[in-house]
Amino acid sequence: MADETKIPQDQAEDYQPDLLTLEDEDGNEITFEVIDALDHKGVHYLAVVEYVEDEEDLDEDAQLVILRVGTDAEGEYLDVVDDDETLMEVGALFEQRLSDSFDIG
C-alpha cells in the first residue's frame, strides 16, 4: 500500500497526525500513524503505517498494519491480528474505506 495522502491544501496546515509508539519483539520503538479505525464483529481495529515526519522520506511501499484493540484487567492493549481470515476481512474493509485517500495498489 502506498501512502500518498490527499489532504486539502486549506486543511494541511491544521493537520495533526494521530501517533502511537510501540515496542517490537526486539525492544525497538517504532512510531506509527493511525490512519483509520473501525469496528468489525464487535472488535475495534486500527489501521496504521510507520510514521515519517518528512514527506520526502515517504516509502511508496509502506505497509498497512492492522491492530486489534483489546481490553483486560489492566486496560486497553493493542495486538496484531494473527487469524488470516479475520485479517483478510478487516484488510478488505480498510482498503475500501481508504481507497479515496490513499493510492492503493
Short mmCIF file of N, CA and C in Angstrom, two decimals:
data_model
loop_
_atom_site.label_atom_id
_atom_site.label_comp_id
_atom_site.label_asym_id
_atom_site.label_seq_id
_atom_site.Cartn_x
_atom_site.Cartn_y
_atom_site.Cartn_z
N MET A 1 0.85 -1.17 0.00
CA MET A 1 0.00 0.00 0.00
C MET A 1 0.89 1.22 0.00
N ALA A 2 0.68 2.08 -0.94
CA ALA A 2 1.41 3.34 -0.96
C ALA A 2 0.74 4.29 0.00
N ASP A 3 1.45 5.34 0.34
CA ASP A 3 0.95 6.20 1.40
C ASP A 3 0.82 7.64 0.95
N GLU A 4 0.22 7.86 -0.19
CA GLU A 4 0.04 9.21 -0.71
C GLU A 4 -1.28 9.75 -0.18
N THR A 5 -1.20 10.64 0.78
CA THR A 5 -2.38 11.20 1.41
C THR A 5 -2.87 12.41 0.65
N LYS A 6 -4.19 12.52 0.53
CA LYS A 6 -4.78 13.68 -0.14
C LYS A 6 -5.46 14.55 0.91
N ILE A 7 -4.72 15.48 1.48
CA ILE A 7 -5.28 16.41 2.46
C ILE A 7 -5.49 17.73 1.74
N PRO A 8 -6.72 18.27 1.77
CA PRO A 8 -6.96 19.56 1.11
C PRO A 8 -5.97 20.61 1.59
N GLN A 9 -5.51 21.43 0.67
CA GLN A 9 -4.48 22.43 0.96
C GLN A 9 -4.86 23.31 2.15
N ASP A 10 -6.12 23.73 2.24
CA ASP A 10 -6.53 24.62 3.33
C ASP A 10 -6.55 23.90 4.68
N GLN A 11 -6.52 22.56 4.69
CA GLN A 11 -6.51 21.81 5.94
C GLN A 11 -5.11 21.30 6.29
N ALA A 12 -4.19 21.36 5.35
CA ALA A 12 -2.86 20.78 5.55
C ALA A 12 -2.13 21.43 6.72
N GLU A 13 -2.27 22.73 6.91
CA GLU A 13 -1.58 23.42 8.00
C GLU A 13 -2.10 22.98 9.36
N ASP A 14 -3.39 22.62 9.45
CA ASP A 14 -4.00 22.24 10.72
C ASP A 14 -3.89 20.75 11.02
N TYR A 15 -3.40 19.98 10.09
CA TYR A 15 -3.36 18.52 10.25
C TYR A 15 -2.37 18.11 11.33
N GLN A 16 -2.84 17.34 12.28
CA GLN A 16 -2.01 16.78 13.34
C GLN A 16 -2.19 15.27 13.31
N PRO A 17 -1.13 14.52 12.96
CA PRO A 17 -1.29 13.07 12.87
C PRO A 17 -1.55 12.45 14.24
N ASP A 18 -2.30 11.35 14.23
CA ASP A 18 -2.59 10.57 15.43
C ASP A 18 -1.48 9.52 15.54
N LEU A 19 -0.53 9.74 16.44
CA LEU A 19 0.65 8.89 16.53
C LEU A 19 0.61 7.98 17.75
N LEU A 20 1.22 6.80 17.60
CA LEU A 20 1.42 5.92 18.74
C LEU A 20 2.77 5.24 18.56
N THR A 21 3.46 5.03 19.67
CA THR A 21 4.77 4.39 19.64
C THR A 21 4.65 3.03 20.29
N LEU A 22 5.10 2.02 19.56
CA LEU A 22 5.03 0.64 20.03
C LEU A 22 6.43 0.05 20.08
N GLU A 23 6.60 -0.94 20.89
CA GLU A 23 7.87 -1.63 21.00
C GLU A 23 7.74 -3.00 20.34
N ASP A 24 8.69 -3.31 19.43
CA ASP A 24 8.64 -4.62 18.77
C ASP A 24 9.26 -5.69 19.66
N GLU A 25 9.28 -6.92 19.16
CA GLU A 25 9.77 -8.04 19.97
C GLU A 25 11.26 -7.95 20.29
N ASP A 26 11.99 -7.09 19.55
CA ASP A 26 13.41 -6.89 19.81
C ASP A 26 13.69 -5.69 20.71
N GLY A 27 12.63 -5.03 21.19
CA GLY A 27 12.79 -3.88 22.08
C GLY A 27 12.97 -2.56 21.35
N ASN A 28 12.81 -2.54 20.02
CA ASN A 28 12.93 -1.31 19.24
C ASN A 28 11.61 -0.55 19.25
N GLU A 29 11.66 0.76 19.48
CA GLU A 29 10.46 1.58 19.45
C GLU A 29 10.20 2.05 18.03
N ILE A 30 8.95 1.90 17.58
CA ILE A 30 8.54 2.31 16.24
C ILE A 30 7.32 3.19 16.40
N THR A 31 7.33 4.34 15.74
CA THR A 31 6.19 5.26 15.79
C THR A 31 5.31 5.02 14.57
N PHE A 32 4.03 4.87 14.81
CA PHE A 32 3.05 4.65 13.76
C PHE A 32 2.05 5.79 13.74
N GLU A 33 1.49 6.03 12.56
CA GLU A 33 0.39 6.98 12.40
C GLU A 33 -0.89 6.19 12.19
N VAL A 34 -1.89 6.49 13.00
CA VAL A 34 -3.20 5.86 12.85
C VAL A 34 -3.90 6.57 11.70
N ILE A 35 -4.24 5.82 10.65
CA ILE A 35 -4.88 6.44 9.50
C ILE A 35 -6.37 6.12 9.40
N ASP A 36 -6.82 5.12 10.16
CA ASP A 36 -8.24 4.81 10.17
C ASP A 36 -8.53 3.87 11.34
N ALA A 37 -9.79 3.75 11.69
CA ALA A 37 -10.24 2.84 12.74
C ALA A 37 -11.65 2.38 12.38
N LEU A 38 -11.97 1.16 12.77
CA LEU A 38 -13.32 0.66 12.53
C LEU A 38 -13.63 -0.45 13.50
N ASP A 39 -14.94 -0.73 13.64
CA ASP A 39 -15.43 -1.84 14.44
C ASP A 39 -15.95 -2.90 13.49
N HIS A 40 -15.57 -4.15 13.75
CA HIS A 40 -16.00 -5.27 12.91
C HIS A 40 -16.27 -6.46 13.81
N LYS A 41 -17.51 -6.94 13.77
CA LYS A 41 -17.93 -8.09 14.58
C LYS A 41 -17.60 -7.89 16.05
N GLY A 42 -17.86 -6.68 16.54
CA GLY A 42 -17.70 -6.38 17.95
C GLY A 42 -16.27 -6.11 18.42
N VAL A 43 -15.34 -6.01 17.48
CA VAL A 43 -13.94 -5.77 17.83
C VAL A 43 -13.50 -4.47 17.16
N HIS A 44 -12.71 -3.66 17.87
CA HIS A 44 -12.20 -2.39 17.35
C HIS A 44 -10.82 -2.62 16.74
N TYR A 45 -10.61 -2.11 15.51
CA TYR A 45 -9.35 -2.26 14.80
C TYR A 45 -8.80 -0.90 14.41
N LEU A 46 -7.46 -0.81 14.35
CA LEU A 46 -6.77 0.38 13.88
C LEU A 46 -5.95 0.03 12.65
N ALA A 47 -5.95 0.92 11.67
CA ALA A 47 -5.06 0.79 10.51
C ALA A 47 -3.95 1.80 10.72
N VAL A 48 -2.70 1.34 10.74
CA VAL A 48 -1.56 2.21 11.00
C VAL A 48 -0.48 1.99 9.94
N VAL A 49 0.33 3.02 9.74
CA VAL A 49 1.52 2.94 8.90
C VAL A 49 2.67 3.54 9.69
N GLU A 50 3.89 3.11 9.37
CA GLU A 50 5.04 3.68 10.06
C GLU A 50 5.11 5.17 9.75
N TYR A 51 5.31 5.97 10.77
CA TYR A 51 5.29 7.43 10.65
C TYR A 51 6.64 7.97 10.18
N VAL A 52 6.56 8.90 9.22
CA VAL A 52 7.73 9.66 8.80
C VAL A 52 7.36 11.13 8.86
N GLU A 53 8.24 11.93 9.42
CA GLU A 53 7.95 13.35 9.60
C GLU A 53 8.10 14.13 8.31
N ASP A 54 9.08 13.77 7.49
CA ASP A 54 9.39 14.49 6.27
C ASP A 54 8.78 13.75 5.08
N GLU A 55 7.94 14.43 4.30
CA GLU A 55 7.29 13.81 3.15
C GLU A 55 8.28 13.21 2.16
N GLU A 56 9.48 13.76 2.08
CA GLU A 56 10.48 13.24 1.15
C GLU A 56 10.95 11.85 1.55
N ASP A 57 10.74 11.47 2.81
CA ASP A 57 11.16 10.16 3.30
C ASP A 57 10.06 9.10 3.18
N LEU A 58 8.91 9.48 2.59
CA LEU A 58 7.81 8.52 2.47
C LEU A 58 8.23 7.33 1.62
N ASP A 59 7.87 6.15 2.08
CA ASP A 59 8.15 4.92 1.36
C ASP A 59 6.92 4.55 0.55
N GLU A 60 7.07 4.50 -0.77
CA GLU A 60 5.92 4.19 -1.61
C GLU A 60 5.39 2.78 -1.36
N ASP A 61 6.19 1.93 -0.75
CA ASP A 61 5.77 0.56 -0.45
C ASP A 61 5.43 0.39 1.03
N ALA A 62 5.04 1.48 1.69
CA ALA A 62 4.70 1.41 3.11
C ALA A 62 3.60 0.38 3.32
N GLN A 63 3.75 -0.39 4.35
CA GLN A 63 2.80 -1.46 4.63
C GLN A 63 1.77 -1.01 5.65
N LEU A 64 0.53 -1.32 5.36
CA LEU A 64 -0.55 -1.09 6.30
C LEU A 64 -0.49 -2.17 7.36
N VAL A 65 -0.52 -1.78 8.61
CA VAL A 65 -0.53 -2.72 9.73
C VAL A 65 -1.89 -2.60 10.40
N ILE A 66 -2.52 -3.73 10.63
CA ILE A 66 -3.84 -3.75 11.27
C ILE A 66 -3.66 -4.28 12.68
N LEU A 67 -4.12 -3.48 13.64
CA LEU A 67 -4.02 -3.83 15.06
C LEU A 67 -5.41 -3.99 15.66
N ARG A 68 -5.55 -4.96 16.51
CA ARG A 68 -6.79 -5.19 17.23
C ARG A 68 -6.67 -4.53 18.60
N VAL A 69 -7.70 -3.80 18.99
CA VAL A 69 -7.73 -3.17 20.31
C VAL A 69 -8.48 -4.11 21.25
N GLY A 70 -7.82 -4.51 22.30
CA GLY A 70 -8.44 -5.39 23.28
C GLY A 70 -8.41 -4.74 24.65
N THR A 71 -9.10 -5.36 25.58
CA THR A 71 -9.09 -4.87 26.96
C THR A 71 -8.89 -6.06 27.89
N ASP A 72 -8.22 -5.77 28.99
CA ASP A 72 -8.05 -6.76 30.04
C ASP A 72 -8.15 -6.03 31.38
N ALA A 73 -7.79 -6.68 32.45
CA ALA A 73 -7.90 -6.08 33.79
C ALA A 73 -7.06 -4.82 33.93
N GLU A 74 -6.00 -4.69 33.12
CA GLU A 74 -5.12 -3.53 33.20
C GLU A 74 -5.51 -2.40 32.26
N GLY A 75 -6.50 -2.62 31.40
CA GLY A 75 -6.95 -1.58 30.47
C GLY A 75 -6.85 -2.03 29.03
N GLU A 76 -6.72 -1.05 28.14
CA GLU A 76 -6.64 -1.35 26.70
C GLU A 76 -5.24 -1.77 26.30
N TYR A 77 -5.18 -2.63 25.29
CA TYR A 77 -3.91 -3.04 24.71
C TYR A 77 -4.09 -3.22 23.21
N LEU A 78 -2.99 -3.22 22.47
CA LEU A 78 -3.00 -3.44 21.03
C LEU A 78 -2.34 -4.76 20.73
N ASP A 79 -2.88 -5.46 19.73
CA ASP A 79 -2.34 -6.75 19.36
C ASP A 79 -2.43 -6.90 17.85
N VAL A 80 -1.46 -7.59 17.25
CA VAL A 80 -1.53 -7.85 15.82
C VAL A 80 -2.63 -8.88 15.57
N VAL A 81 -3.22 -8.81 14.39
CA VAL A 81 -4.25 -9.77 14.01
C VAL A 81 -3.53 -10.98 13.42
N ASP A 82 -3.63 -12.12 14.09
CA ASP A 82 -2.91 -13.31 13.62
C ASP A 82 -3.79 -14.33 12.91
N ASP A 83 -5.09 -14.12 12.91
CA ASP A 83 -6.00 -15.01 12.20
C ASP A 83 -6.12 -14.53 10.75
N ASP A 84 -5.69 -15.36 9.80
CA ASP A 84 -5.65 -14.97 8.39
C ASP A 84 -7.01 -14.56 7.85
N GLU A 85 -8.06 -15.28 8.21
CA GLU A 85 -9.40 -14.97 7.71
C GLU A 85 -9.85 -13.58 8.21
N THR A 86 -9.66 -13.32 9.48
CA THR A 86 -10.02 -12.02 10.05
C THR A 86 -9.18 -10.92 9.42
N LEU A 87 -7.89 -11.18 9.25
CA LEU A 87 -7.00 -10.19 8.63
C LEU A 87 -7.47 -9.84 7.23
N MET A 88 -7.87 -10.83 6.45
CA MET A 88 -8.36 -10.59 5.09
C MET A 88 -9.66 -9.78 5.10
N GLU A 89 -10.57 -10.13 5.99
CA GLU A 89 -11.86 -9.43 6.10
C GLU A 89 -11.65 -7.96 6.47
N VAL A 90 -10.91 -7.75 7.55
CA VAL A 90 -10.70 -6.39 8.05
C VAL A 90 -9.84 -5.60 7.07
N GLY A 91 -8.83 -6.25 6.48
CA GLY A 91 -7.99 -5.59 5.49
C GLY A 91 -8.80 -5.10 4.30
N ALA A 92 -9.74 -5.91 3.84
CA ALA A 92 -10.60 -5.51 2.71
C ALA A 92 -11.48 -4.32 3.08
N LEU A 93 -11.97 -4.32 4.32
CA LEU A 93 -12.79 -3.18 4.77
C LEU A 93 -11.97 -1.90 4.81
N PHE A 94 -10.76 -1.97 5.36
CA PHE A 94 -9.90 -0.79 5.40
C PHE A 94 -9.53 -0.35 3.98
N GLU A 95 -9.22 -1.29 3.11
CA GLU A 95 -8.85 -0.94 1.73
C GLU A 95 -9.99 -0.19 1.05
N GLN A 96 -11.20 -0.66 1.23
CA GLN A 96 -12.37 0.00 0.65
C GLN A 96 -12.53 1.42 1.21
N ARG A 97 -12.38 1.55 2.52
CA ARG A 97 -12.55 2.86 3.18
C ARG A 97 -11.44 3.84 2.81
N LEU A 98 -10.22 3.34 2.61
CA LEU A 98 -9.07 4.20 2.40
C LEU A 98 -8.74 4.46 0.94
N SER A 99 -9.40 3.79 0.03
CA SER A 99 -9.03 3.90 -1.39
C SER A 99 -9.18 5.30 -1.95
N ASP A 100 -10.05 6.12 -1.40
CA ASP A 100 -10.21 7.50 -1.88
C ASP A 100 -9.10 8.41 -1.38
N SER A 101 -8.50 8.09 -0.24
CA SER A 101 -7.49 8.96 0.35
C SER A 101 -6.07 8.52 0.06
N PHE A 102 -5.88 7.25 -0.28
CA PHE A 102 -4.54 6.72 -0.48
C PHE A 102 -4.46 6.01 -1.83
N ASP A 103 -3.28 6.03 -2.40
CA ASP A 103 -3.02 5.32 -3.66
C ASP A 103 -2.76 3.86 -3.30
N ILE A 104 -3.79 3.05 -3.38
CA ILE A 104 -3.69 1.65 -3.00
C ILE A 104 -3.48 0.83 -4.27
N GLY A 105 -2.43 0.05 -4.24
CA GLY A 105 -2.19 -0.76 -5.44
C GLY A 105 -1.32 -1.92 -5.21
#
